[in-house]
mmCIF file with all atom_site columns, C-alpha atoms in Angstrom:
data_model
loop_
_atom_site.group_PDB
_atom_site.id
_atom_site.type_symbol
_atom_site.label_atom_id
_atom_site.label_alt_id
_atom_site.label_comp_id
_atom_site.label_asym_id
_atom_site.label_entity_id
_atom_site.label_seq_id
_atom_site.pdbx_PDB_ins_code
_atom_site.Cartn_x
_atom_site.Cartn_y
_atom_site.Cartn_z
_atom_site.occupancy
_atom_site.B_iso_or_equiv
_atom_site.pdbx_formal_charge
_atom_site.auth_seq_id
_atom_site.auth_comp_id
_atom_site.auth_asym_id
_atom_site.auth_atom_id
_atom_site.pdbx_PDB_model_num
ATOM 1   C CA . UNK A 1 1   ? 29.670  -6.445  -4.234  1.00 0.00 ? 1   UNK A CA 1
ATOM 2   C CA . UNK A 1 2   ? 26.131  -6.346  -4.971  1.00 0.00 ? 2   UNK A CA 1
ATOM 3   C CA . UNK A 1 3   ? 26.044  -9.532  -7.534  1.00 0.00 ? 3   UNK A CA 1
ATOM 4   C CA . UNK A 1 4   ? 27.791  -11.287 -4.633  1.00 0.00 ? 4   UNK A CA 1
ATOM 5   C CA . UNK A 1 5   ? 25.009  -9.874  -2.251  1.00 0.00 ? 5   UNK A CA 1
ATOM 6   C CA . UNK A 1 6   ? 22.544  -11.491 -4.806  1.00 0.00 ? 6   UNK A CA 1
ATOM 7   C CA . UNK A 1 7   ? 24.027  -14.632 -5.818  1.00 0.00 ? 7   UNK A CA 1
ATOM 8   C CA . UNK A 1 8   ? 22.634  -16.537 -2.981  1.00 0.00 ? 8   UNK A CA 1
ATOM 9   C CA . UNK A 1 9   ? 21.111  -19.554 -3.291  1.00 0.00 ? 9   UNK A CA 1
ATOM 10  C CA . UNK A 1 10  ? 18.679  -19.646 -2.344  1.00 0.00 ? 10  UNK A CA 1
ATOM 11  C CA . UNK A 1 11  ? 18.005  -16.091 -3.339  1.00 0.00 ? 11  UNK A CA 1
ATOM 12  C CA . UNK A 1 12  ? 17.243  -13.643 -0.311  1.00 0.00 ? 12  UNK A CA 1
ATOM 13  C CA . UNK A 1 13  ? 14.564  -11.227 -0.796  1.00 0.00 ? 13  UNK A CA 1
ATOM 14  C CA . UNK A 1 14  ? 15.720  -8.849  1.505   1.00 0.00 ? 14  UNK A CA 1
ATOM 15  C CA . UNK A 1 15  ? 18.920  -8.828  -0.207  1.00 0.00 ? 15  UNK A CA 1
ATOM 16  C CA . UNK A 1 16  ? 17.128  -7.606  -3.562  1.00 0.00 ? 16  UNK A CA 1
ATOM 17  C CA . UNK A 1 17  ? 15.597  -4.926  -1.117  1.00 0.00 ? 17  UNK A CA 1
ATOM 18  C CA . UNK A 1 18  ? 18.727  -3.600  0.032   1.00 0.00 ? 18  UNK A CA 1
ATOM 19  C CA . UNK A 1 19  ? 20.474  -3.520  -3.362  1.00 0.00 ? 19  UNK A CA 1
ATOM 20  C CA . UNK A 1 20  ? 17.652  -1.912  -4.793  1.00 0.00 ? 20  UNK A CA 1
ATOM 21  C CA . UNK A 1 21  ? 17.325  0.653   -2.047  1.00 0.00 ? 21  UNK A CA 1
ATOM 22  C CA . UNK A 1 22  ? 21.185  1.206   -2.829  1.00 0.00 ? 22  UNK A CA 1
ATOM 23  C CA . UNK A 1 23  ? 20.250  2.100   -6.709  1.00 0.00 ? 23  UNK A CA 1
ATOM 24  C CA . UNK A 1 24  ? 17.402  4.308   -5.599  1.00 0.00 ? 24  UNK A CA 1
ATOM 25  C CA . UNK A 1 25  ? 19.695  6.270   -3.331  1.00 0.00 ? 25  UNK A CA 1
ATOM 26  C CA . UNK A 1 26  ? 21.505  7.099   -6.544  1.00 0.00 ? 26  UNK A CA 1
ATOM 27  C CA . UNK A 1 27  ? 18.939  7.894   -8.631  1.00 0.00 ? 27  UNK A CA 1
ATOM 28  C CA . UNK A 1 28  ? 19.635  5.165   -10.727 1.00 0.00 ? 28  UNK A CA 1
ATOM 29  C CA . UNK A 1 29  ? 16.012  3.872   -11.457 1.00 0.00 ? 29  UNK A CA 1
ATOM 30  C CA . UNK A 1 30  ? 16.336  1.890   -14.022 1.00 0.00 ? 30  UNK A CA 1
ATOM 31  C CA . UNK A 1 31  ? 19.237  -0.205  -12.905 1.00 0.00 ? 31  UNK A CA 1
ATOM 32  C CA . UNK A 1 32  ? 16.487  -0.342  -9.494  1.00 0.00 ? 32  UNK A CA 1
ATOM 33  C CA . UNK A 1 33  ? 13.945  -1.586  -11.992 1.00 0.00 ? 33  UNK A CA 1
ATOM 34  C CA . UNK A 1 34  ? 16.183  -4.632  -13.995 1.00 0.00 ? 34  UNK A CA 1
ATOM 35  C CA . UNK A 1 35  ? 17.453  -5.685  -10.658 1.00 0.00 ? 35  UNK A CA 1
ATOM 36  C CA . UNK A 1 36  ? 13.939  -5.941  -9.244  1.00 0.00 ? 36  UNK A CA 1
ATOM 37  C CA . UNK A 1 37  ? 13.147  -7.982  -11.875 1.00 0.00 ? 37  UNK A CA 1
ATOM 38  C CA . UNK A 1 38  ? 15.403  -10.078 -12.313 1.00 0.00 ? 38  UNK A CA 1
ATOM 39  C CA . UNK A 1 39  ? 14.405  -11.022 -8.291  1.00 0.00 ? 39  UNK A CA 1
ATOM 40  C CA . UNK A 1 40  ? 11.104  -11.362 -9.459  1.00 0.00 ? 40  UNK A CA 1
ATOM 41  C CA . UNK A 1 41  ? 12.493  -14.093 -11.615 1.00 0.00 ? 41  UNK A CA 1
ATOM 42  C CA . UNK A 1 42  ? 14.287  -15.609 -8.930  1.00 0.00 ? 42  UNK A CA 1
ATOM 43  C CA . UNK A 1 43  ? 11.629  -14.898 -6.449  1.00 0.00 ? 43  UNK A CA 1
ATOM 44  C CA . UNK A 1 44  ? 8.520   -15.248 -8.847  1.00 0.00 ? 44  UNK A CA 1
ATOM 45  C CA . UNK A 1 45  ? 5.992   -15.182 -5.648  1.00 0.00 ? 45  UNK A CA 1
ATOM 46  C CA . UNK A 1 46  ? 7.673   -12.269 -3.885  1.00 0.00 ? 46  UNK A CA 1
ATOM 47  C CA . UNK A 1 47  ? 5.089   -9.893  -2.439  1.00 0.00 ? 47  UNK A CA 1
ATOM 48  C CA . UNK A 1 48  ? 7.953   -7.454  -1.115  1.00 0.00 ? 48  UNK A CA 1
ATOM 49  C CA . UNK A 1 49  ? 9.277   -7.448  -4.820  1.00 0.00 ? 49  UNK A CA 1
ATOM 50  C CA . UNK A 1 50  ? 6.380   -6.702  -6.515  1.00 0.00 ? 50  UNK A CA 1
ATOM 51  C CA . UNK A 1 51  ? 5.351   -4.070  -4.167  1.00 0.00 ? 51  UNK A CA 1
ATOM 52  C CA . UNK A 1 52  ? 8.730   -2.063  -4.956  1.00 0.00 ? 52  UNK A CA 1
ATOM 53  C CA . UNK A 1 53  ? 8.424   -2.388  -8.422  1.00 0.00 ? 53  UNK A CA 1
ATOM 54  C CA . UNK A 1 54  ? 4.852   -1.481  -8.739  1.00 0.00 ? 54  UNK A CA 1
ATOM 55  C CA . UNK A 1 55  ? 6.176   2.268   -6.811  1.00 0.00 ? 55  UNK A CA 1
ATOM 56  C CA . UNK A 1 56  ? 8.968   2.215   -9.503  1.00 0.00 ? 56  UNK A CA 1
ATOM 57  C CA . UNK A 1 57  ? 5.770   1.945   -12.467 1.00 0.00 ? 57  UNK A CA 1
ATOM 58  C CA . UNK A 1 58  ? 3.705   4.622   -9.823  1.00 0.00 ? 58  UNK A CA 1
ATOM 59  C CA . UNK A 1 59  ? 7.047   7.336   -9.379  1.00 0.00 ? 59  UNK A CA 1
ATOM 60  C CA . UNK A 1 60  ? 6.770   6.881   -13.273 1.00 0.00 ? 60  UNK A CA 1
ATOM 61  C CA . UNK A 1 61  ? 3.180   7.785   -13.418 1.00 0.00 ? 61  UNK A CA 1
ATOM 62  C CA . UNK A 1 62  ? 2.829   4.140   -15.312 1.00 0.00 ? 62  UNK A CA 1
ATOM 63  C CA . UNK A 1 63  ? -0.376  3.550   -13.280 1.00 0.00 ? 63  UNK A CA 1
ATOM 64  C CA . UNK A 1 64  ? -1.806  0.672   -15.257 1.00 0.00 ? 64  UNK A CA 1
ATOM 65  C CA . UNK A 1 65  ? 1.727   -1.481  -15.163 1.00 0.00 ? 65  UNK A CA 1
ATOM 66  C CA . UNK A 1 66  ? 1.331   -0.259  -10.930 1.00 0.00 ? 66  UNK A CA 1
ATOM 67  C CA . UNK A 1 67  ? -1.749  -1.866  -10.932 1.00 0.00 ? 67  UNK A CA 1
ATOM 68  C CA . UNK A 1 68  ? -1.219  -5.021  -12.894 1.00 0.00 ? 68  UNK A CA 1
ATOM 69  C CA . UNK A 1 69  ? 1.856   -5.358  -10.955 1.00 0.00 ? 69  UNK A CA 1
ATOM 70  C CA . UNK A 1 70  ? -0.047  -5.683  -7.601  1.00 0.00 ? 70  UNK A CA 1
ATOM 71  C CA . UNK A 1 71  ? -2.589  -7.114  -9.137  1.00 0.00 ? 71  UNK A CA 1
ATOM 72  C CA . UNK A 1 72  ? -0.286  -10.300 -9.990  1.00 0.00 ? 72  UNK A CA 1
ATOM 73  C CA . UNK A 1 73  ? -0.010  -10.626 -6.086  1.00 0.00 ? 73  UNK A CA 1
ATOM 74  C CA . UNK A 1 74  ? -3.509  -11.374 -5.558  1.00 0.00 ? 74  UNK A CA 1
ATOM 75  C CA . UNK A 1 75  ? -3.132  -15.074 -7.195  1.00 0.00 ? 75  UNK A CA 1
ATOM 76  C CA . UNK A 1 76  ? 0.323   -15.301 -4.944  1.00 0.00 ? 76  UNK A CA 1
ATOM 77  C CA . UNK A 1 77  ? -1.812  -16.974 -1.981  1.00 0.00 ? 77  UNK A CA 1
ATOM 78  C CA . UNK A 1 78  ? -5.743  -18.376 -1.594  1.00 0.00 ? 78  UNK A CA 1
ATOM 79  C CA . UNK A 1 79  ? -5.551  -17.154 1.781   1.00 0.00 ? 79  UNK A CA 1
ATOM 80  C CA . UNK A 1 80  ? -7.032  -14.097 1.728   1.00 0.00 ? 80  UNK A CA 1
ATOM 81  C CA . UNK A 1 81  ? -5.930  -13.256 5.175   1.00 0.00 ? 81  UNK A CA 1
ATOM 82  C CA . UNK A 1 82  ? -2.387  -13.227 4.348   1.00 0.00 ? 82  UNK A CA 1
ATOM 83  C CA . UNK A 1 83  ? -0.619  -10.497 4.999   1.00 0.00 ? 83  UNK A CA 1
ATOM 84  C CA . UNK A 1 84  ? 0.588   -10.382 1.711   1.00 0.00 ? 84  UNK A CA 1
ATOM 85  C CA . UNK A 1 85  ? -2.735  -10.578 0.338   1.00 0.00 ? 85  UNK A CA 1
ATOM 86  C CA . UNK A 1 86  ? -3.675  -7.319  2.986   1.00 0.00 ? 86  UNK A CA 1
ATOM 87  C CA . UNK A 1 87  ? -0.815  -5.156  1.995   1.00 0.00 ? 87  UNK A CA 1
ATOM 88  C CA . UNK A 1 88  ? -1.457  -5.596  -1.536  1.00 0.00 ? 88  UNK A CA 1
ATOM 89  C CA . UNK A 1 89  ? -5.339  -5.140  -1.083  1.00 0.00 ? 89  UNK A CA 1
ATOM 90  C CA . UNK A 1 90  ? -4.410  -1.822  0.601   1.00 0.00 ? 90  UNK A CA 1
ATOM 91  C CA . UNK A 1 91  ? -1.954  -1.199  -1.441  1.00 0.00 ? 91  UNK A CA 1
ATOM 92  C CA . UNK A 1 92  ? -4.366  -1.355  -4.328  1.00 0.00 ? 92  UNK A CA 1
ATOM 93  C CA . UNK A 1 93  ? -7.364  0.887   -2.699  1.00 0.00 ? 93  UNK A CA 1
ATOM 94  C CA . UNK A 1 94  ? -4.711  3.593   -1.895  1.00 0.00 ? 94  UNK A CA 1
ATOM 95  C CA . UNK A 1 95  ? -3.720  3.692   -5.865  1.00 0.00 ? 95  UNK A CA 1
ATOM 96  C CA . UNK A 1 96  ? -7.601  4.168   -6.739  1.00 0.00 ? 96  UNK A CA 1
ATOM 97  C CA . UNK A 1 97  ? -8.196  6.827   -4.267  1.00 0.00 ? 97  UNK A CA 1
ATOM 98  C CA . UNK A 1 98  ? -5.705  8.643   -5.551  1.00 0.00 ? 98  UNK A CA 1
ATOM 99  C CA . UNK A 1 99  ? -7.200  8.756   -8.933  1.00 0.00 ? 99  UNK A CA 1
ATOM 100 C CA . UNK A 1 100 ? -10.712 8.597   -7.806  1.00 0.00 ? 100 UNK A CA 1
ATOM 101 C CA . UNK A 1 101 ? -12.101 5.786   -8.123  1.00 0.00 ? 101 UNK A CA 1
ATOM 102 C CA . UNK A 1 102 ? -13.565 5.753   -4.466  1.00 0.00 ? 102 UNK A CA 1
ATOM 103 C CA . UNK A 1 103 ? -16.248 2.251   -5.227  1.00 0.00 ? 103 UNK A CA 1
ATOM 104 C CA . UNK A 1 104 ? -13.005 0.377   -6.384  1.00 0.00 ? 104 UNK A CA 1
ATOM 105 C CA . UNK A 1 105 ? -11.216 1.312   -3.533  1.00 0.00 ? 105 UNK A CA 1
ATOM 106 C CA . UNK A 1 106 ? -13.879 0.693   -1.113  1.00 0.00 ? 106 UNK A CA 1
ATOM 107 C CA . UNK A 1 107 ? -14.289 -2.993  -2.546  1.00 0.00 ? 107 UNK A CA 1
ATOM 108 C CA . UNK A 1 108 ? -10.613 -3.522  -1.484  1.00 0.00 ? 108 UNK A CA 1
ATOM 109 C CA . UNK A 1 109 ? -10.894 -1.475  2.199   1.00 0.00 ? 109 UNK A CA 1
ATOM 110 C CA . UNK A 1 110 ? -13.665 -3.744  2.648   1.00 0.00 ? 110 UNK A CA 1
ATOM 111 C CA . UNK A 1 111 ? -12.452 -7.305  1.905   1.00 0.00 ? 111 UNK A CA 1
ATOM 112 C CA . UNK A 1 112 ? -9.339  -5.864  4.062   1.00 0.00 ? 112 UNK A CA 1
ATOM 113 C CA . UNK A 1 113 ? -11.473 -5.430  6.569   1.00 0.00 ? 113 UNK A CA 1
ATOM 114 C CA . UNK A 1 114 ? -13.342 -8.049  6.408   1.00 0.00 ? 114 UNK A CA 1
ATOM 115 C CA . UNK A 1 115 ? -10.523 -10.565 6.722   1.00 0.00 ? 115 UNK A CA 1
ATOM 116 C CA . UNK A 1 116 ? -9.271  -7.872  10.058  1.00 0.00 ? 116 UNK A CA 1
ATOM 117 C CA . UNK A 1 117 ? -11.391 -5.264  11.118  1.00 0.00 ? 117 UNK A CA 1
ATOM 118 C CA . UNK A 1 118 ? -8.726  -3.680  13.054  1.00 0.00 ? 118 UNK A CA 1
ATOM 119 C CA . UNK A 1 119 ? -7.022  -3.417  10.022  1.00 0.00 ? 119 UNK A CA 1
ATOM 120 C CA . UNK A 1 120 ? -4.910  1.000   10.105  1.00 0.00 ? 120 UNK A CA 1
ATOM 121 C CA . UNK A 1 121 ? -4.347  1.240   6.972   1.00 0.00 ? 121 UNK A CA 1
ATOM 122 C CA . UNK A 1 122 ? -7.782  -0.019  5.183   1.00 0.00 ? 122 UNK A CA 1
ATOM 123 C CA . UNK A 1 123 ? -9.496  1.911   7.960   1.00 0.00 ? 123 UNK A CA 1
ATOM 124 C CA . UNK A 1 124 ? -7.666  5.252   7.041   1.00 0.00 ? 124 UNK A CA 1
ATOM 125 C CA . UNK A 1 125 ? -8.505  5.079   3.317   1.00 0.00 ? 125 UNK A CA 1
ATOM 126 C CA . UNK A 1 126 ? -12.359 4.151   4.370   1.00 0.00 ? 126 UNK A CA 1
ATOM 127 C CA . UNK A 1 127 ? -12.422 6.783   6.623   1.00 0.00 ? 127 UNK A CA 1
ATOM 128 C CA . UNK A 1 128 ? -10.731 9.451   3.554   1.00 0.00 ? 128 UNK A CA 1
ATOM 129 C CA . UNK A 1 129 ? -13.557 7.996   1.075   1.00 0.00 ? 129 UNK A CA 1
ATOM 130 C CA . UNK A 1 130 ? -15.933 8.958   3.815   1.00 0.00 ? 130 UNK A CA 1
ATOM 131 C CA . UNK A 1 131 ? -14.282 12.180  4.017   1.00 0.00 ? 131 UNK A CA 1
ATOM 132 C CA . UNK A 1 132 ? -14.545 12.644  0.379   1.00 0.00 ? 132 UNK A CA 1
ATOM 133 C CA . UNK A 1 133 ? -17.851 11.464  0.127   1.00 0.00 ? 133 UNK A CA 1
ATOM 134 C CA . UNK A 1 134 ? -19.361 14.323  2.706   1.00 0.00 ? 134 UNK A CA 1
ATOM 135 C CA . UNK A 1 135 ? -19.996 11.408  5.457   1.00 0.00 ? 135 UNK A CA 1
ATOM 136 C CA . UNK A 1 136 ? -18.490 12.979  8.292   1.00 0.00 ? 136 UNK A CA 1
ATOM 137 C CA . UNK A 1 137 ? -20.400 10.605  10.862  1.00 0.00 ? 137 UNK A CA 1
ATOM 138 C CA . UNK A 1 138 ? -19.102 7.203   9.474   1.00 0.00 ? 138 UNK A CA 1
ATOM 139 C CA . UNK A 1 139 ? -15.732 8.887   8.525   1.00 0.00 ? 139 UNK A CA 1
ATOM 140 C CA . UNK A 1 140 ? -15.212 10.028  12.824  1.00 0.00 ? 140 UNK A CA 1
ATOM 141 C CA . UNK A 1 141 ? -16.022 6.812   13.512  1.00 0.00 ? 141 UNK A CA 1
ATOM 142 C CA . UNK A 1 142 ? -13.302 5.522   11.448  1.00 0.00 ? 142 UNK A CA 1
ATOM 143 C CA . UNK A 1 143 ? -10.479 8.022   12.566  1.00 0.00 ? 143 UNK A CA 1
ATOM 144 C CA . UNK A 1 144 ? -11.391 7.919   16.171  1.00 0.00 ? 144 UNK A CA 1
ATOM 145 C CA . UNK A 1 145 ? -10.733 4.321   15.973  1.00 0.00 ? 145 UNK A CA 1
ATOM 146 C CA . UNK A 1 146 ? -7.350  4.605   14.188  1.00 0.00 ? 146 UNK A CA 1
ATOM 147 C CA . UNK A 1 147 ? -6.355  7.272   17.070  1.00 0.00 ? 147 UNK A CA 1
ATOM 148 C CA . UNK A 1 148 ? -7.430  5.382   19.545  1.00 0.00 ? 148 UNK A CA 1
ATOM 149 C CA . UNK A 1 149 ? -5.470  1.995   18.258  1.00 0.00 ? 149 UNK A CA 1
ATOM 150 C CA . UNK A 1 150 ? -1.984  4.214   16.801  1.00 0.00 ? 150 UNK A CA 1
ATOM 151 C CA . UNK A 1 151 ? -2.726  7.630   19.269  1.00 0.00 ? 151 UNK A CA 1
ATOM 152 C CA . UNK A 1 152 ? 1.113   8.877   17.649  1.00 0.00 ? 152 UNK A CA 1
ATOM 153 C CA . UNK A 1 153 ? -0.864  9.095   14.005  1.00 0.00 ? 153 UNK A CA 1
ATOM 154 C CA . UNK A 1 154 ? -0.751  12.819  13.657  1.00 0.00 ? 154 UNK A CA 1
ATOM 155 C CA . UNK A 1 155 ? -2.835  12.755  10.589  1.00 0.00 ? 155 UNK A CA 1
ATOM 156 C CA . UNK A 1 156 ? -5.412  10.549  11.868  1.00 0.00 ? 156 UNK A CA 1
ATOM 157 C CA . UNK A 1 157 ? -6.414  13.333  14.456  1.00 0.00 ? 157 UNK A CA 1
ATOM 158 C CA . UNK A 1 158 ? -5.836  15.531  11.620  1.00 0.00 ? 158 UNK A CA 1
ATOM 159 C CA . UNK A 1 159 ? -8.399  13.752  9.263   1.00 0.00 ? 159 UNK A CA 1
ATOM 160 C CA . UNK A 1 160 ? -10.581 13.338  12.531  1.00 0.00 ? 160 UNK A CA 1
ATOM 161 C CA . UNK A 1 161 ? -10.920 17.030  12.760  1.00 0.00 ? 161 UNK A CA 1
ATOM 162 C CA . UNK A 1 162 ? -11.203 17.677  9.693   1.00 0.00 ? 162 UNK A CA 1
ATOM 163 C CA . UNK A 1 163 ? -14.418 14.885  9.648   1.00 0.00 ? 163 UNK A CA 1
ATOM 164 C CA . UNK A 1 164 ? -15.735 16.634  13.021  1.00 0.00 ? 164 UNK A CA 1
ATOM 165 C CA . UNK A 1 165 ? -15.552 20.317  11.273  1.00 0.00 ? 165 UNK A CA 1
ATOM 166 C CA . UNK A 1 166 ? -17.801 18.361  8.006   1.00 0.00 ? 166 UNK A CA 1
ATOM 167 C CA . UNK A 1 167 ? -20.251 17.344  10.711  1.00 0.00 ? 167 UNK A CA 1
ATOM 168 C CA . UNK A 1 168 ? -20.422 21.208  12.151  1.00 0.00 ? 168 UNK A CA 1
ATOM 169 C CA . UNK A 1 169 ? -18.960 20.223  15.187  1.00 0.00 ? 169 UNK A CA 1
ATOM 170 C CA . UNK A 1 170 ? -16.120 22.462  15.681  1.00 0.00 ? 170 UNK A CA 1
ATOM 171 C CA . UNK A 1 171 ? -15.425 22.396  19.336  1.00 0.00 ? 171 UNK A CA 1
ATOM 172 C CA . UNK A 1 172 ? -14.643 18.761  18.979  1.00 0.00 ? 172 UNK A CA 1
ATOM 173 C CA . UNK A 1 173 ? -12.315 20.163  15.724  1.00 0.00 ? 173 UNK A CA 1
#
């Protein structure tokens, strides 16, 4: 069923999604990691693609093959307002704030949000690299606008008080 799922032609990129989500569901990773591949080779320019198997490399705590995966989707597109580009730029700064590496991830918040300042994502890793940093004035500014544009984001008012409490402000808290 699933090589007649993927033996479209074209090839669907959803289709690779699905069967990969299907292999995942049964903990078989590494039949989720040769079938992502081989859609990489039929879909060489595939941002969904090489976002799923860049989590594979991360779940396997293969961060440089994570990053060098994503970082292969940068030279997908020029435009560097595509939303491709965006989700991979974000996708990117989350991985370095993970380990640390708050400058590199700032670089990519910051084209992000450069290209669209209204940009969630971007503007909840600046605002956790302002948390990190001690700058609990810049970071309120940037959870207060994520509430404000996604009010359902439960950890944005989470990271918000948390930012207000840095600042000494706990009655806002």
């Amino acid at each position: 069923l699933l090589d007649s799922l993927l033996s479209t032609d074209p090839p669907i990129e959803e289709n690779y999604e699905k069967a990969f989500r299907f292999y995942i569901s049964r903990q078989q990773i590494d039949s989720a990691e040769k079938l992502l591949i081989k859609g990489i080779q039929q879909i060489p320019k595939s941002f969904r693609l090489h976002m799923l198997l860049s989590e594979v490399h991360l779940n396997r705590k293969d961060i440089d093959t994570a990053l060098q995966t994503l970082e292969t989707c940068l030279e997908f597109e020029e435009d560097t307002a595509h939303p491709g580009i965006i989700k991979t730029k974000n996708a990117l700064a989350r991985i370095h704030f993970q380990m640390g590496k708050m400058d590199i991830a700032e670089q990519y918040v910051t084209e992000v949000l450069k290209e669209n300042p209204n940009d969630i994502d971007s503007r909840f890793i600046k605002g956790q690299i302002h948390l990190r940093r001690g700058d609990g004035e810049n970071a309120i500014s940037d959870f207060r606008t994520i509430v404000g544009d996604k009010p359902e984001f439960i950890k944005g008012y989470l990271l918000l008080a948390e930012a207000h409490v840095l600042n000494k402000e706990t009655d806002l808290a």
